[in-house]
Amino acid sequence: MNILNLYFSFTGNTEKVALKIQETIRELGRNVETIKIISGDMEVDVLKYDFVFVGSGVYWQLPGIPLMELHRKLLRKYVAEVEVKPASPRRSSANVVVYCTYGGVHTGINEAVPAVKYMGQLFDHLGYTIVGEWYIVGEYKTEGFRDRSIGGRLGDIRGRPSETDLRDVTEKVKGILKAFSS
Ligand SMILES: Cc1cc2nc3c(=O)[nH]c(=O)nc-3n(C[C@H](O)[C@H](O)[C@H](O)COP(=O)(O)O)c2cc1C
């Protein structure tokens, strides 16, 4: 099975999760290709992979701009190549887990939902089955935003994702691969 671990991270929280995903997959004795998105101009052929983890921090309710630019570029390319077809028929054994790290200061998880749904759509269009949508809390780290890590909808989220959050990621990766990989 070819596994892709694709992510965007501006302040490092999603990167912690992505590296934990990579570590767990390797501990399971499987290979994984980890790709950090740095620009929408990158070349990534997601169709080479039959299991994908894709994640981003949430910024203004959406994933990072480089990730959205890459998704848009890939969608255009795969439409032109007729890999995206009307009714999006399922590809057999092609699965994706979509996740975000988010702070949720204003409306909690609701302000992260659009980001996860956005990221899932490229893969859903391509016929991948979305087998997981994970929401992982991530503290606000940039200057001027740090006070949002206390007193919002999620309470005190300083230090998140915590060791406990990352242990939870490990368990979920093990479970999902057990369930959906051959
Ligand atoms: C500029 C900026 C905008 C943000 N906007 C949102 C938002 O709309 N909703 C949300 O839940 N979290 C928001 N956050 C919090 C981030 O999603 C959270 O800290 C996340 O873990 C950052 O991921 P990263 O460290 O991988 O970049 C924002 C953070 C920053 C810095």
Coordinates of C-alpha atoms in Angstrom, one line a residue, residues 14-172:
T14 CA -0.1 20.4 12.3
E15 CA 3.5 19.5 11.7
K16 CA 3.6 17.8 15.1
V17 CA 0.5 15.7 14.2
A18 CA 1.9 14.9 10.7
L19 CA 5.2 13.7 12.2
K20 CA 3.3 11.6 14.7
I21 CA 1.4 10.0 11.8
Q22 CA 4.6 9.3 10.0
E23 CA 6.2 7.8 13.2
T24 CA 3.2 5.6 13.9
I25 CA 3.1 4.3 10.3
R26 CA 6.8 3.5 10.3
E27 CA 6.4 1.7 13.7
L28 CA 3.8 -0.4 12.1
G29 CA 6.5 -1.5 9.6
R30 CA 4.9 0.4 6.6
N31 CA 6.4 3.0 4.3
V32 CA 5.0 6.5 4.1
E33 CA 5.9 9.5 2.0
T34 CA 5.6 12.7 4.0
I35 CA 5.2 15.9 2.0
K36 CA 5.0 19.3 3.5
I37 CA 3.2 21.8 1.3
I38 CA 5.1 25.0 0.9
S39 CA 3.5 26.4 -2.2
G40 CA 0.7 25.7 -4.6
D41 CA 3.3 25.2 -7.4
M42 CA 4.5 21.9 -6.0
E43 CA 4.2 18.7 -8.1
V44 CA 2.4 16.0 -6.2
D45 CA 0.6 13.1 -7.9
V46 CA -1.9 12.1 -5.2
L47 CA -3.2 9.3 -7.4
K48 CA 0.0 7.3 -6.9
Y49 CA -1.2 6.7 -3.3
D50 CA -4.0 4.5 -2.1
F51 CA -4.1 5.8 1.4
V52 CA -3.7 9.5 2.1
F53 CA -3.5 11.6 5.3
V54 CA -4.1 15.3 4.5
G55 CA -4.1 18.0 7.1
S56 CA -3.7 21.7 7.8
G57 CA -4.1 24.3 10.4
V58 CA -7.3 26.4 10.2
Y59 CA -6.9 30.0 9.2
W60 CA -10.0 32.1 8.9
Q61 CA -12.1 28.9 8.8
L62 CA -10.1 27.5 5.9
P63 CA -6.9 25.5 5.3
G64 CA -3.7 27.3 4.5
I65 CA -3.6 29.2 1.2
P66 CA -0.7 27.1 -0.3
L67 CA -2.8 23.9 0.4
M68 CA -5.9 25.5 -1.2
E69 CA -3.8 26.6 -4.2
L70 CA -2.3 23.1 -4.6
H71 CA -5.8 21.5 -4.4
R72 CA -7.2 23.9 -7.0
K73 CA -4.3 23.1 -9.3
L74 CA -4.6 19.4 -8.9
L75 CA -8.4 19.5 -9.3
R76 CA -8.0 21.3 -12.7
K77 CA -5.3 18.9 -13.8
Y78 CA -7.3 15.8 -12.9
V79 CA -10.5 17.2 -14.5
A80 CA -8.5 17.7 -17.7
E81 CA -7.1 14.2 -17.5
V82 CA -10.7 12.8 -16.9
E83 CA -9.6 11.3 -13.6
V84 CA -12.5 13.3 -12.1
K85 CA -15.7 12.0 -13.5
P86 CA -19.4 12.9 -13.2
A87 CA -20.8 11.1 -10.1
S88 CA -17.3 10.6 -8.8
P89 CA -17.2 6.8 -8.9
R90 CA -15.3 5.2 -6.1
R91 CA -11.8 4.0 -6.7
S92 CA -11.4 0.6 -5.1
S93 CA -9.2 0.7 -2.0
A94 CA -8.5 4.4 -2.2
N95 CA -9.0 6.0 1.2
V96 CA -8.3 9.4 2.8
V97 CA -8.2 10.7 6.3
V98 CA -8.7 14.5 6.5
Y99 CA -7.7 16.4 9.6
C100 CA -7.0 19.8 10.9
T101 CA -5.6 21.5 14.0
Y102 CA -7.7 24.4 15.1
G103 CA -8.1 26.9 17.9
G104 CA -11.9 27.5 17.8
V105 CA -11.8 30.7 19.9
H106 CA -15.1 32.0 18.5
T107 CA -17.4 29.2 17.6
G108 CA -15.4 26.1 18.6
I109 CA -15.3 23.2 16.1
N110 CA -17.8 24.9 13.8
E111 CA -15.1 27.3 12.6
A112 CA -12.9 24.3 11.6
V113 CA -15.5 22.3 9.8
P114 CA -15.2 24.3 6.5
A115 CA -11.4 23.6 6.4
V116 CA -11.8 19.9 6.8
K117 CA -14.7 19.7 4.2
Y118 CA -12.7 21.8 1.8
M119 CA -9.6 19.5 2.0
G120 CA -11.8 16.3 1.6
Q121 CA -13.4 17.4 -1.6
L122 CA -10.4 17.0 -3.9
F123 CA -10.2 13.4 -2.8
D124 CA -13.9 12.8 -2.8
H125 CA -14.0 14.1 -6.4
L126 CA -11.2 11.7 -7.3
G127 CA -13.2 8.8 -5.9
Y128 CA -11.4 8.3 -2.6
T129 CA -13.5 7.3 0.4
I130 CA -13.2 9.7 3.3
V131 CA -12.7 7.3 6.2
G132 CA -11.9 9.8 8.9
E133 CA -12.3 13.5 9.7
W134 CA -10.2 14.4 12.7
Y135 CA -10.3 17.7 14.6
I136 CA -7.2 18.3 16.8
V137 CA -6.9 21.3 19.1
G138 CA -3.9 23.6 18.4
E139 CA -3.0 26.6 20.4
Y140 CA -2.7 30.0 18.8
K141 CA 1.0 30.7 18.5
T142 CA 1.5 34.0 16.5
E143 CA 2.1 37.3 18.2
G144 CA -1.1 39.2 18.7
F145 CA -3.1 35.9 18.7
R146 CA -1.8 34.2 21.8
D147 CA -4.5 35.5 24.1
R148 CA -7.0 33.5 22.0
S149 CA -5.6 30.4 23.6
I150 CA -7.5 31.2 26.8
G151 CA -11.1 32.3 27.3
G152 CA -12.5 31.1 24.0
R153 CA -15.1 28.4 23.3
L154 CA -12.5 25.7 24.0
G155 CA -11.2 27.2 27.2
D156 CA -7.5 27.0 28.0
I157 CA -5.8 25.4 25.0
R158 CA -2.2 26.4 25.7
G159 CA 0.2 23.6 24.9
R160 CA -2.1 21.8 22.6
P161 CA -1.7 19.6 20.7
S162 CA -0.5 18.0 24.0
E163 CA 1.2 14.6 24.5
T164 CA -2.3 13.2 25.2
D165 CA -3.6 14.6 21.9
L166 CA -0.6 13.1 20.0
R167 CA -1.1 9.7 21.8
D168 CA -4.7 9.9 20.6
V169 CA -3.4 10.5 17.0
T170 CA -1.2 7.4 17.3
E171 CA -4.2 5.2 18.4
K172 CA -6.4 6.6 15.6

